[in-house]
Every structure is written in C-alpha cells, then in structure tokens.
Amino acid sequence: MSSTDISLHKDVHLGHDDHHDDHDHDQSFIEKYIFSQDHKVIAKQFLFAGIFWAVIGGLLSSLFRMQLGFPEATFTFLEPILGKWVDGGKLNPEFYLALVTMHGTIMVFFVLTAGLSGTFSNFLIPLQIGARDMASGFMNMLSFWFFFLASVIMFYSLFLETGPAAGGWTVYPPLSALPQAISGSGAGMTMWLVSMALFIVSQLLGGVNYITTVINMRTRGLSMTKLPLTIWAFFLTAVLGLLAFPVLFSAALLLIFDRSFGTSFFLSDIYVAGEALTHTGGSPVLFQHLFWFLGHPEVYIVILPTFGIVSEIIATNSRKPIFGYRAMIGSMLGIALLSFVVWAHHMFVSGMNPFLGSVFMFLTLIIAVPSAVKVFNWIATLWRGNINFTTAMLFSVAFVSLFISGGVTGIILGNSALDIQLHDTYFVVAHFHLVMGSAAFFGMYAGVYHWFPKMFGRMMEEKLGYLHFWITFACVYLIFMPMHYIGIAGFPRRYYTWTGFETFNKFMDMNTFITIAAIVAFAAQFLFLFNFIYSIFRGRRATENPWKSNTLEWTTPVNPGHGNWPGPLPVVYRWPYDYSKPGAPEDFIPQNVPFSQTQSSNLPHERDTE
Amino acid sequence: MITIAVALSILLLLVTLYLLFKIQVLASIFKGSYRRDIGTSNKVNAGLFLAFLVVMGALFVWSFASSKEEMTLPLASEHGIAIDSMFWLTMAIIGFVFVLTHILLFVYSYKYQHKEGKRAYYYPHNNKIEIIWTVIPAVVMALLVFSGWKTWAKITSPAPDNAVVVEVMGKQFNWLIRYPGADNKLGHVKHTLIDATNEFGIDLNDKNAQDDFPAEPSAFHVPKGVPVLLKIRARDVIHSVFLPHFRVKMDAVPGMPTSFWFIPTKTTSEMQSETGNANFQYELACTEVCGRGHFAMKMTMIVDEPEEYQKWVAAQQQKTFSTQLQAAPADSTAAVALNSTSGAAGAGATASKQ
C-alpha cells in the first residue's frame, strides 16, 4: 500500500516537472500532486492505481492458471512467496478460490471500473467539453481518496491469515456469509465488504461529478449533439453507475447485517459445520437479484467508456467521420436502458421462476441489436478510410474484433434453454473474458496510447507498442478461443482441478496451452509498463495535436496547466467528426473552427451558419 | 512443460532488453522534436491484420475441427436433443456473423490503409443502411428468442404425474440422495434435526418419511424412458446439480427447494457400448462454487432399464431411513426424534405440519 502511494506522487510529480503553469505556483507540493483537485492529476492518480491493480490481478490469474495448466506439477518455488498457501508444492484449494475471487474483484471493479472510468472520464470530460475542471474538484479529489482507501483495505485483505474473500467475485451468500463454510468468509470477506462500500462511495462521488459536468459545463456552442462519442459514453456510464451501485451497496449492507448482526436476509435453514443455525426465512436468491441488478449494468459500466474511446480513435485514425453518429448515440442509450432489465439472465438456473427466465431471455437478446449496430458502424467507418495504424488504432480495431467474438456467444448464453448446459462452465468464462475483459482492456490500452501525449506531453514508443499489441492480441485469442471448447465439453468454472471426473478428464494439453499463452500475455504487459514509465520521462516530446484530431483537448497547450486553456475557453461550432471533408484543405477540421473559415468545404445546410 | 514456460519467459525478457537498448538509441536521435511519418510500419501493421485473419482463422478452424469430437458430450436425455440442435444452429448463425464481420474488419483494415495523397471518403451516415442492419439482427433475434422460449417453456413445465421422484441434496462436499419409497412422497425434513446419522434431518414423525430410503453413498439409480423429477435442495451453501450428459443443471439452494425433470434415453450400459468405454459412468458435478471441495463433489448416476431399476428399488427400499436411524441412534437429538416417532404417529404428523 505504501508503495502505491510513493509511486503515485513520484510519477505524477516527474511527469509534470517540465511545466509550471501560472496557476500552479502558489500551490504546495501536496496540493498539487497528492490531494490535488485538478482533474488531470486525479485522472493520472486513477491510472497509476489502475495499473498497479492490473498487475496484481494479472499475477493472480497467472498463479491459478498454473494450477489449471499443470495440475500434477509441484510449485515448491512458490513456497517462499505464498507461505502456507502452498503445501508441499500444492496450492491450497481454498487459496485457489481466493485467487479466482480476487482476480475477478480486482479486474472488474478496481481496474476496469475505477481504472478505466476514473482515468478517462476525469481526464477527458473537462478537456473535451471545454471546461476548466470538473464541477466539483473537491468531490473529485474525495472520489480518488475513497477509492484509495478501498484499495488499501482490499490489498491488505490479501495478506490476512485466513485469506481474502474466496466465495467468487459475486460473493453469493450463504457461502460468503459463513466463515464456517470457507475461511475466506471470515475477516477477508469483512474487508471485502468494507472495501466495496468505500469503493461505491468513490464511484458515486465521481459519477455525480461526471454527470453534472457534462450537463452544465459544456463550452459555448457545444450542444449535446455535437459532443464527441467519448463524452456520451462517459456520461451514460456515470448514469448507470449512479443508478446501479447503490443497489450493490444495499446488498453489501444486508450481507454485513447477516454476517455480523444475526439478521436473516439471505440465510435460511442452514446446517453447517455440525451445527444448525437459527436463521430462517431469508433467500439467497434475493442477494443474487440485488447483486446482478448492479452486476449487469456493471459490465456495461466497464464496456461503455471503451465504446466511446474506440469510436473516437477509429474515426480519427481512419480520417473519416464516425459512421452513423446519431445511431451510435442511440445504440448507447438503448444499451444503457436495456442493461437495467436483463440482470436475471445470470440466474436462469438459480431456481427463480422459469417465467422470469422467458422474460429475461427476451430482453437479453434484444440488447444484441444495438450492439450489432455499433459493430457495423465501426466497420463502416473503416470502409474507404485512409487508415493510420497508430498503436491506439491497432488496439481499437482489435477491440472491435474481440467485442464481436465475445459478443456473439452472448446470444447463446442469453438463451435460457441453452444456458442450462453452459451456465457456470468455461463457455461463460471465455465469453465474458473476451467481450468485457479483454475488449475493455484493449479499449483502455487504446485510450492510454492515444491520450498519452496529452497526459504527459510526450509520445509513447510506437514500435514497442506494436510489439505489445501483437503479442497481446494473439495471446488473447489463443487463451480464450480454446476455452469455448472446454466450456462446450461442460468443464465447470472455479474448479481446482478436473481430474477427479471421468467426464472432464480430457483437454489436458489444451489447458496447458492456455496457461502458457496466459503467462506469455501477462509477461507481454511488462513491455507496456516499461514503455509507459520510460516514455513519461524519456519519450519523444509531443506536439499539440499529434494525431490531427478534431476534439477540444488538442487545442490546449502540450502540457495543459490547471484550468486547461491559458486564455478564454474555446467556442465550438461543429461536430467532432469533420475528417476528410470534401473541399477542405486539410483532412481534419477541429471543432473550434467556425464555418465562416471553411467556406470551401461547408455542406449546403451549414451555409446558413457562415 | 514448466521448462517451456520458463524458456519462453526468458526469451521474452531478452526481447525486452534488446528493445530497451534500441529505444535508447531512437530516443537519443529524436529527442526534443516530434515528427511523424506514416511509413513502413503502417504497411506492416496493415499486412499483419490480414495475416492474423488468415493464420488465426486457420488455427481456429483446425483446432475446432480436431476438438469437435472431444467437446461434444454424448447425449442421454430427451430435452437435450432440442437443446443440442438449437445450440448448433445458433452456433452456425453466430459463426456466420463472426466470420463475415471479421473478414470485413481485417480486409478493410488492410485495404484502406493509409496511402500518400489519398483522401478518405466523407460518409457520415446513411439511414437506409442503418435501418437494414438494425432490422436484420432484430428479426434473427426474434426467431431465436421464439425457439428458445418454446424449448425453455417445455423443459421447465411441471413434471408429469408419473415421474420418478428423486431427492438430491447438496452439502459440503458431497451429494446425498433420497427416494420417496412406495408412497412416492418424500417425508418432511427439518434442518434442526440434522446430525451425524440423520444427514437429511428427516422427521420420522411424518408418516410419509417412514418408507423413504437412501441411495448408496457413491451412486444412485434412475430408470430409462421415464420422466425423472429431481427435487433439489442444499443444507449449507448453494450448490448446483449438473448432469452434463443429460443437459441438466439446477442450483441447490438452502431454504428454497428447486426441481428439474428430464427423461433419460440411454442406460449406462448402452452408453458404455456406444462410447466404447467399458467404464463409462454418468457423473453429477457441482457447478456453483461451494468451498474447498467444490471440485470434488462427484456422484454417479446409473440409468437402468425400468425392470432393473424396479429390482434395485425392491432391494434398496428395505434399507429405509427409519430402520437405519432406529438401529443406530448416534446422539440425543436423533434419539429424541425416534422416541417421539414411536410415541404417537398421529401427534407427530400434526407436529410436522406446524
């Protein structure tokens, strides 16, 4: 925990030492880099914390993949690191479950929610809407520090003697409520719940800010229909978070009551560890409803920001307007709305009324339509473009590929009849790791590579980025494609080993292969980490608008100071996608260029505004 | 295999170090100014996308084809036929979409790579195309929903009256099976009655419980060709009954009994000859994480011809819970339960209803 702290302000400090804006002179070091209220600094804080968590989350997955890939091997070399969790070279099965649980929790919440939205919503909203900062800089600062506190607690829980939470990232009670049932449900689960409660506070503080800022602080001329798709995406993400996270909070609170104060919200008729408990009348399925009421919007909270990021990057680097701008907004709105009414497709075989299964199958499959529209629009944007493959663009194209590959299997899993066989198998694991895990990671990488020059005033090394991209892209498919086969064969999730079953005693080589691919993929991320840190200090210096992009953030100085624009705020005249407009001398026209200056390229309906 | 992993990691490390050196050189050349050419790298990346499509596409087809047999589990239930055919039909539809969109994505990426002096085509929208590719997926989805809903409704419909009832109870970390006996009614159970000998918490005051009998600890029997209704519960945490060969899955939830019915279509011995594996057994696995032994909750289900099944039942139903529990009262709780049974069956029946 202390190491995060040190690396945070150190990196941020050094990333900034080459600029001293007028606004900053009267600020102390602590105000400027630690308890900063500048959205750009807070964004970087989220980014560094997210990267820290991603390394931990990836490390955990490498550990449990080793167990799955080499079930017969003895890992004595891990004993010095993991202590009693490795006994005679064998991973403790409860520790295995803890690894899976923490990998999920960390990746979904700490990396792909806080790390992704925290970084890009914070960084881009004020810059792209032409605002000096967030609506409330102070709340924004609190948002990070609540997240930091949540992180410290979650990180600390990894080192508890009874281990961190181990009942799966979905923490279904009664398992998560009963320390007798699994040791991770002791102190580890308490810390998980406390950490998540703080995390939710952080998300709400951030979300309120994002929404308020987008609604109220757009610069002159920037109507909602001229917003870059990134902002639309961040805006809708924040709305989803604001509506969904309180429900998780209530579920966590009720679980805390059941665990510590003897209530029976989720517990009923339980006999465990030689003792009949007094709880009656509770329903474990109620928790699942509450959890997935957040849980499903949560996967869109993870993926929506990357929709925006990728749309922006694909348009910029194809040198073409995004195809169907309004359809893109409409489909995001549709997805955001529908995401609230599909949650029970995670529960087809939970024992809930089968009639609900029919309703949720119907609603779930509808959501495929706006998702399909988005994919077609991205592909149409590439069509007859003039594509410049920056690293960000590579990740964006790959994002579309991963989103398709993971998305189509959602049509199978959303069908309740088919879900009977596939529920909780590796087919599900493969599906969501492609569609929301890898795809969201790719979107995040795309965003980092694309906006790095604006964040740090320097460029990332492109060749190293290409290498990072191609290894990662290939490995992601090598990992998750074969997982579908294993899932079709019925291999259940969260199994320490499958060798006990005759039915699942196959695909050994496949699992070994997946593990090797996973470790190579993890190792390749250090190329990124190296490139990232190296480029902060030594990267080539960036120009103001290195990608020849239209949005407002590129009209700021190379290293924007506190307040973003040294002079008056820019005024917006046009939508953000005037790329390769016929008649224009350049192949891009920034949003702040009035129509009166572009008479050669104005379309008939734009002539009135000259 | 570990050596391969280590070797790969070392290789990767070396590559990293080499690049580190190269970057150092590049950085010293370019430092201070930024100038970007769209040059060879762009062509290489565009080409790699095409290569990726071809190589990974071929790998996918090859690996899928060669694993197809291993990944398809033999099927032994009636509703499974509908599930399997719908699964492969849906796979074909999404496979088509998957291939088509990937060809477009990667071929366009290659074809429309940057060329000096070329200009992209300003094409912001086309409502007609948008409507077409909104409507087509919507129609396909509607068809899939409809067929899925029909199958789902059939599978989850109430079990026929003649169904053979079997109770499956999950606990950490094994499955316990109970049959209702001659009256075809499962006796009343209560979690406070559970102890080391009365693992179900059977209330012996209930007359329906008198003829209930268990299966052997490692295997239970069901007849072929007859609806089998699994009554599913759990006594500690959530478990999930998964019979992969029967396309059956249902959570076992403490405090909330669930059920699933199906018709087995092949006996164990038929499946043994079909798969050519003399040791083949239908296995029941747990698919909801339930703790340390989650991966080891195995139970064998033996599907018999109806006559054999009746023979097994005739033999097994001698070993009712009530005789077993009366023979070996392990502790006071069981003893109390037993005493009250012998006291007054009528009073007991009233008590169990409370």
Short mmCIF file of C-alpha atoms in Angstrom, two decimals, chain B residues 17-278:
data_model
loop_
_atom_site.label_atom_id
_atom_site.label_comp_id
_atom_site.label_asym_id
_atom_site.label_seq_id
_atom_site.Cartn_x
_atom_site.Cartn_y
_atom_site.Cartn_z
CA LEU B 17 16.17 -5.97 -23.14
CA TYR B 18 17.01 -5.71 -26.80
CA LEU B 19 14.21 -3.29 -27.38
CA LEU B 20 15.22 -1.32 -24.36
CA PHE B 21 18.57 -0.78 -26.00
CA LYS B 22 17.01 0.12 -29.31
CA ILE B 23 14.68 2.62 -27.73
CA GLN B 24 17.61 4.24 -26.03
CA VAL B 25 19.16 4.80 -29.42
CA LEU B 26 15.98 6.00 -31.03
CA ALA B 27 15.20 8.29 -28.17
CA SER B 28 18.57 9.98 -28.38
CA ILE B 29 18.03 10.60 -32.08
CA PHE B 30 14.57 12.00 -31.88
CA LYS B 31 14.71 13.74 -28.56
CA GLY B 32 13.43 17.23 -28.44
CA SER B 33 11.29 17.18 -31.50
CA TYR B 34 8.44 15.13 -32.78
CA ARG B 35 7.91 14.30 -36.36
CA ARG B 36 5.69 11.54 -37.58
CA ASP B 37 5.92 9.72 -40.84
CA ILE B 38 3.32 7.25 -41.90
CA GLY B 39 5.67 4.79 -43.46
CA THR B 40 6.65 1.17 -43.50
CA SER B 41 5.24 0.39 -40.09
CA ASN B 42 1.79 1.24 -41.30
CA LYS B 43 2.08 -1.21 -44.17
CA VAL B 44 3.46 -3.87 -41.86
CA ASN B 45 0.63 -3.45 -39.38
CA ALA B 46 -1.99 -3.50 -42.11
CA GLY B 47 -0.43 -6.63 -43.56
CA LEU B 48 -0.28 -8.24 -40.15
CA PHE B 49 -4.02 -7.78 -39.76
CA LEU B 50 -4.54 -9.72 -42.95
CA ALA B 51 -2.03 -12.34 -41.84
CA PHE B 52 -3.78 -12.50 -38.47
CA LEU B 53 -7.09 -13.18 -40.19
CA VAL B 54 -5.62 -15.98 -42.27
CA VAL B 55 -3.39 -17.61 -39.66
CA MET B 56 -5.69 -17.33 -36.69
CA GLY B 57 -8.70 -18.20 -38.84
CA ALA B 58 -6.95 -21.36 -40.00
CA LEU B 59 -5.86 -22.17 -36.45
CA PHE B 60 -9.41 -21.71 -35.26
CA VAL B 61 -10.91 -23.95 -37.93
CA TRP B 62 -8.26 -26.61 -37.38
CA SER B 63 -8.46 -26.59 -33.60
CA PHE B 64 -12.23 -26.53 -33.59
CA ALA B 65 -12.47 -29.40 -36.05
CA SER B 66 -9.93 -31.50 -34.22
CA SER B 67 -11.55 -30.88 -30.82
CA LYS B 68 -15.09 -31.25 -32.04
CA GLU B 69 -15.38 -34.86 -31.04
CA GLU B 70 -13.85 -34.33 -27.63
CA MET B 71 -16.00 -31.31 -26.88
CA THR B 72 -19.34 -32.88 -27.81
CA LEU B 73 -20.61 -34.81 -24.85
CA PRO B 74 -22.73 -37.83 -25.68
CA LEU B 75 -26.37 -37.05 -25.09
CA ALA B 76 -28.72 -39.12 -22.96
CA SER B 77 -31.88 -37.11 -22.37
CA GLU B 78 -34.94 -36.22 -24.40
CA HIS B 79 -34.96 -32.45 -23.92
CA GLY B 80 -31.22 -32.48 -24.59
CA ILE B 81 -31.93 -33.19 -28.24
CA ALA B 82 -33.75 -29.86 -28.59
CA ILE B 83 -31.03 -28.05 -26.65
CA ASP B 84 -28.22 -29.54 -28.70
CA SER B 85 -29.81 -28.87 -32.05
CA MET B 86 -30.64 -25.31 -31.06
CA PHE B 87 -27.11 -24.85 -29.77
CA TRP B 88 -25.50 -25.92 -33.01
CA LEU B 89 -27.99 -23.95 -35.07
CA THR B 90 -27.22 -20.82 -33.06
CA MET B 91 -23.51 -21.59 -33.35
CA ALA B 92 -23.90 -21.74 -37.12
CA ILE B 93 -25.68 -18.37 -37.19
CA ILE B 94 -23.19 -16.64 -34.94
CA GLY B 95 -20.36 -18.44 -36.70
CA PHE B 96 -21.52 -16.91 -39.96
CA VAL B 97 -21.71 -13.42 -38.41
CA PHE B 98 -18.35 -13.93 -36.74
CA VAL B 99 -16.63 -14.92 -39.97
CA LEU B 100 -18.32 -12.25 -42.07
CA THR B 101 -17.61 -9.36 -39.71
CA HIS B 102 -14.03 -10.47 -39.19
CA ILE B 103 -13.36 -10.70 -42.89
CA LEU B 104 -14.78 -7.20 -43.34
CA LEU B 105 -12.92 -5.82 -40.33
CA PHE B 106 -9.50 -7.13 -41.24
CA VAL B 107 -9.79 -6.86 -45.00
CA TYR B 108 -10.95 -3.24 -44.72
CA SER B 109 -8.12 -2.57 -42.29
CA TYR B 110 -5.71 -3.85 -44.87
CA LYS B 111 -7.34 -2.44 -47.95
CA TYR B 112 -7.92 1.06 -46.63
CA GLN B 113 -4.54 1.53 -45.03
CA HIS B 114 -3.00 4.96 -45.39
CA LYS B 115 -1.75 5.89 -48.82
CA GLU B 116 0.03 9.15 -49.57
CA GLY B 117 -2.19 11.60 -51.38
CA LYS B 118 -5.33 9.54 -50.90
CA ARG B 119 -8.25 11.00 -49.08
CA ALA B 120 -10.84 9.14 -47.03
CA TYR B 121 -14.43 9.13 -48.27
CA TYR B 122 -16.56 11.58 -46.26
CA TYR B 123 -19.55 9.39 -45.49
CA PRO B 124 -21.15 10.33 -42.18
CA HIS B 125 -24.37 8.36 -42.35
CA ASN B 126 -26.92 6.52 -44.42
CA ASN B 127 -30.24 5.97 -42.76
CA LYS B 128 -31.28 3.22 -45.12
CA ILE B 129 -28.26 1.08 -44.34
CA GLU B 130 -28.69 1.78 -40.62
CA ILE B 131 -32.26 0.61 -40.72
CA ILE B 132 -31.37 -2.52 -42.67
CA TRP B 133 -28.69 -3.60 -40.24
CA THR B 134 -30.89 -2.84 -37.27
CA VAL B 135 -33.84 -4.80 -38.61
CA ILE B 136 -31.96 -7.91 -39.74
CA PRO B 137 -30.40 -8.67 -36.35
CA ALA B 138 -33.74 -7.84 -34.71
CA VAL B 139 -35.56 -10.37 -36.86
CA VAL B 140 -32.92 -13.05 -36.31
CA MET B 141 -33.02 -12.39 -32.58
CA ALA B 142 -36.79 -12.61 -32.56
CA LEU B 143 -36.64 -16.03 -34.22
CA LEU B 144 -34.01 -17.23 -31.76
CA VAL B 145 -35.98 -15.90 -28.82
CA PHE B 146 -39.08 -17.64 -30.02
CA SER B 147 -37.48 -21.05 -30.47
CA GLY B 148 -35.54 -20.63 -27.22
CA TRP B 149 -38.67 -19.68 -25.37
CA LYS B 150 -40.56 -22.71 -26.70
CA THR B 151 -37.83 -25.11 -25.64
CA TRP B 152 -37.38 -23.40 -22.29
CA ALA B 153 -41.12 -23.49 -21.57
CA LYS B 154 -41.22 -27.19 -22.34
CA ILE B 155 -38.20 -28.01 -20.20
CA THR B 156 -39.43 -26.01 -17.24
CA SER B 157 -43.05 -27.16 -17.43
CA PRO B 158 -44.37 -29.09 -14.41
CA ALA B 159 -43.22 -32.70 -14.26
CA PRO B 160 -45.67 -35.37 -15.40
CA ASP B 161 -47.54 -37.16 -12.63
CA ASN B 162 -45.88 -40.48 -13.35
CA ALA B 163 -42.40 -39.02 -12.82
CA VAL B 164 -40.00 -40.95 -10.62
CA VAL B 165 -39.10 -38.64 -7.75
CA VAL B 166 -35.52 -38.49 -6.52
CA GLU B 167 -34.30 -36.00 -3.98
CA VAL B 168 -30.77 -34.66 -4.41
CA MET B 169 -29.31 -32.72 -1.53
CA GLY B 170 -26.02 -30.89 -1.75
CA LYS B 171 -23.79 -30.41 1.24
CA GLN B 172 -20.12 -29.61 1.72
CA PHE B 173 -18.79 -31.66 -0.05
CA ASN B 174 -20.91 -34.46 -1.40
CA TRP B 175 -24.38 -35.25 -2.65
CA LEU B 176 -27.00 -37.18 -0.71
CA ILE B 177 -29.86 -38.94 -2.41
CA ARG B 178 -33.26 -39.87 -1.06
CA TYR B 179 -36.08 -41.82 -2.67
CA PRO B 180 -39.69 -41.37 -1.56
CA GLY B 181 -40.47 -45.10 -1.30
CA ALA B 182 -43.74 -46.82 -2.06
CA ASP B 183 -45.98 -43.81 -1.33
CA ASN B 184 -43.99 -41.72 -3.82
CA LYS B 185 -43.97 -38.89 -1.24
CA LEU B 186 -40.86 -37.51 0.35
CA GLY B 187 -41.18 -37.18 4.10
CA HIS B 188 -40.89 -33.91 5.94
CA VAL B 189 -37.39 -32.70 6.79
CA LYS B 190 -36.04 -30.00 9.09
CA HIS B 191 -32.54 -28.67 9.30
CA THR B 192 -32.59 -28.66 13.10
CA LEU B 193 -32.99 -32.43 13.07
CA ILE B 194 -29.78 -32.96 11.14
CA ASP B 195 -26.97 -34.77 12.91
CA ALA B 196 -24.24 -37.26 12.09
CA THR B 197 -26.63 -40.12 11.42
CA ASN B 198 -29.70 -38.24 10.24
CA GLU B 199 -27.97 -36.32 7.49
CA PHE B 200 -31.19 -35.25 5.81
CA GLY B 201 -32.82 -34.08 9.01
CA ILE B 202 -35.71 -36.44 8.35
CA ASP B 203 -38.63 -36.00 10.66
CA LEU B 204 -39.60 -39.54 11.50
CA ASN B 205 -42.87 -38.30 12.98
CA ASP B 206 -44.06 -37.81 9.44
CA LYS B 207 -45.70 -40.93 8.07
CA ASN B 208 -44.54 -40.04 4.56
CA ALA B 209 -40.97 -40.34 5.81
CA GLN B 210 -41.37 -43.90 7.03
CA ASP B 211 -40.67 -45.55 3.69
CA ASP B 212 -38.09 -43.05 2.38
CA PHE B 213 -34.81 -44.71 1.56
CA PRO B 214 -31.36 -43.52 0.52
CA ALA B 215 -29.17 -44.49 -2.41
CA GLU B 216 -25.75 -45.99 -1.92
CA PRO B 217 -23.23 -43.31 -0.97
CA SER B 218 -21.47 -43.11 -4.34
CA ALA B 219 -24.18 -43.84 -6.89
CA PHE B 220 -27.91 -43.63 -7.39
CA HIS B 221 -30.24 -45.19 -9.90
CA VAL B 222 -32.92 -43.87 -12.23
CA PRO B 223 -34.94 -45.70 -14.88
CA LYS B 224 -34.63 -45.13 -18.61
CA GLY B 225 -37.50 -43.80 -20.68
CA VAL B 226 -39.48 -42.50 -17.72
CA PRO B 227 -39.67 -38.88 -16.53
CA VAL B 228 -37.33 -38.41 -13.60
CA LEU B 229 -38.05 -35.49 -11.29
CA LEU B 230 -35.07 -34.30 -9.28
CA LYS B 231 -36.11 -32.46 -6.15
CA ILE B 232 -33.10 -30.42 -5.30
CA ARG B 233 -32.04 -28.78 -2.08
CA ALA B 234 -28.96 -27.82 -0.14
CA ARG B 235 -28.34 -27.76 3.55
CA ASP B 236 -25.37 -25.41 3.97
CA VAL B 237 -24.43 -23.22 0.99
CA ILE B 238 -25.59 -23.03 -2.62
CA HIS B 239 -24.57 -25.95 -4.78
CA SER B 240 -25.67 -26.75 -8.29
CA VAL B 241 -26.69 -30.07 -9.76
CA PHE B 242 -25.05 -30.62 -13.12
CA LEU B 243 -25.60 -33.77 -15.16
CA PRO B 244 -23.61 -32.88 -18.28
CA HIS B 245 -24.77 -35.83 -20.38
CA PHE B 246 -28.40 -35.01 -19.70
CA ARG B 247 -28.15 -31.23 -20.24
CA VAL B 248 -29.48 -30.82 -16.74
CA LYS B 249 -28.47 -28.05 -14.38
CA MET B 250 -30.23 -26.51 -11.40
CA ASP B 251 -28.99 -24.76 -8.31
CA ALA B 252 -29.42 -26.34 -4.93
CA VAL B 253 -30.37 -23.50 -2.62
CA PRO B 254 -30.56 -23.71 1.17
CA GLY B 255 -34.04 -22.81 2.28
CA MET B 256 -35.53 -22.88 -1.21
CA PRO B 257 -36.20 -26.28 -2.79
CA THR B 258 -35.82 -26.39 -6.58
CA SER B 259 -36.50 -29.08 -9.13
CA PHE B 260 -35.69 -30.26 -12.63
CA TRP B 261 -37.25 -33.09 -14.61
CA PHE B 262 -35.94 -34.96 -17.61
CA ILE B 263 -36.28 -38.26 -19.44
CA PRO B 264 -33.13 -40.39 -19.67
CA THR B 265 -32.89 -42.03 -23.06
CA LYS B 266 -29.88 -44.29 -22.69
CA THR B 267 -28.91 -46.63 -19.90
CA THR B 268 -25.42 -46.61 -18.51
CA SER B 269 -24.61 -49.88 -20.23
CA GLU B 270 -25.98 -48.63 -23.56
CA MET B 271 -23.74 -45.61 -23.23
CA GLN B 272 -20.82 -47.84 -22.34
CA SER B 273 -21.18 -49.70 -25.61
CA GLU B 274 -21.91 -46.52 -27.59
CA THR B 275 -18.79 -44.75 -26.38
CA GLY B 276 -16.73 -47.92 -26.40
CA ASN B 277 -15.67 -47.14 -22.87
CA ALA B 278 -16.48 -50.04 -20.56
#
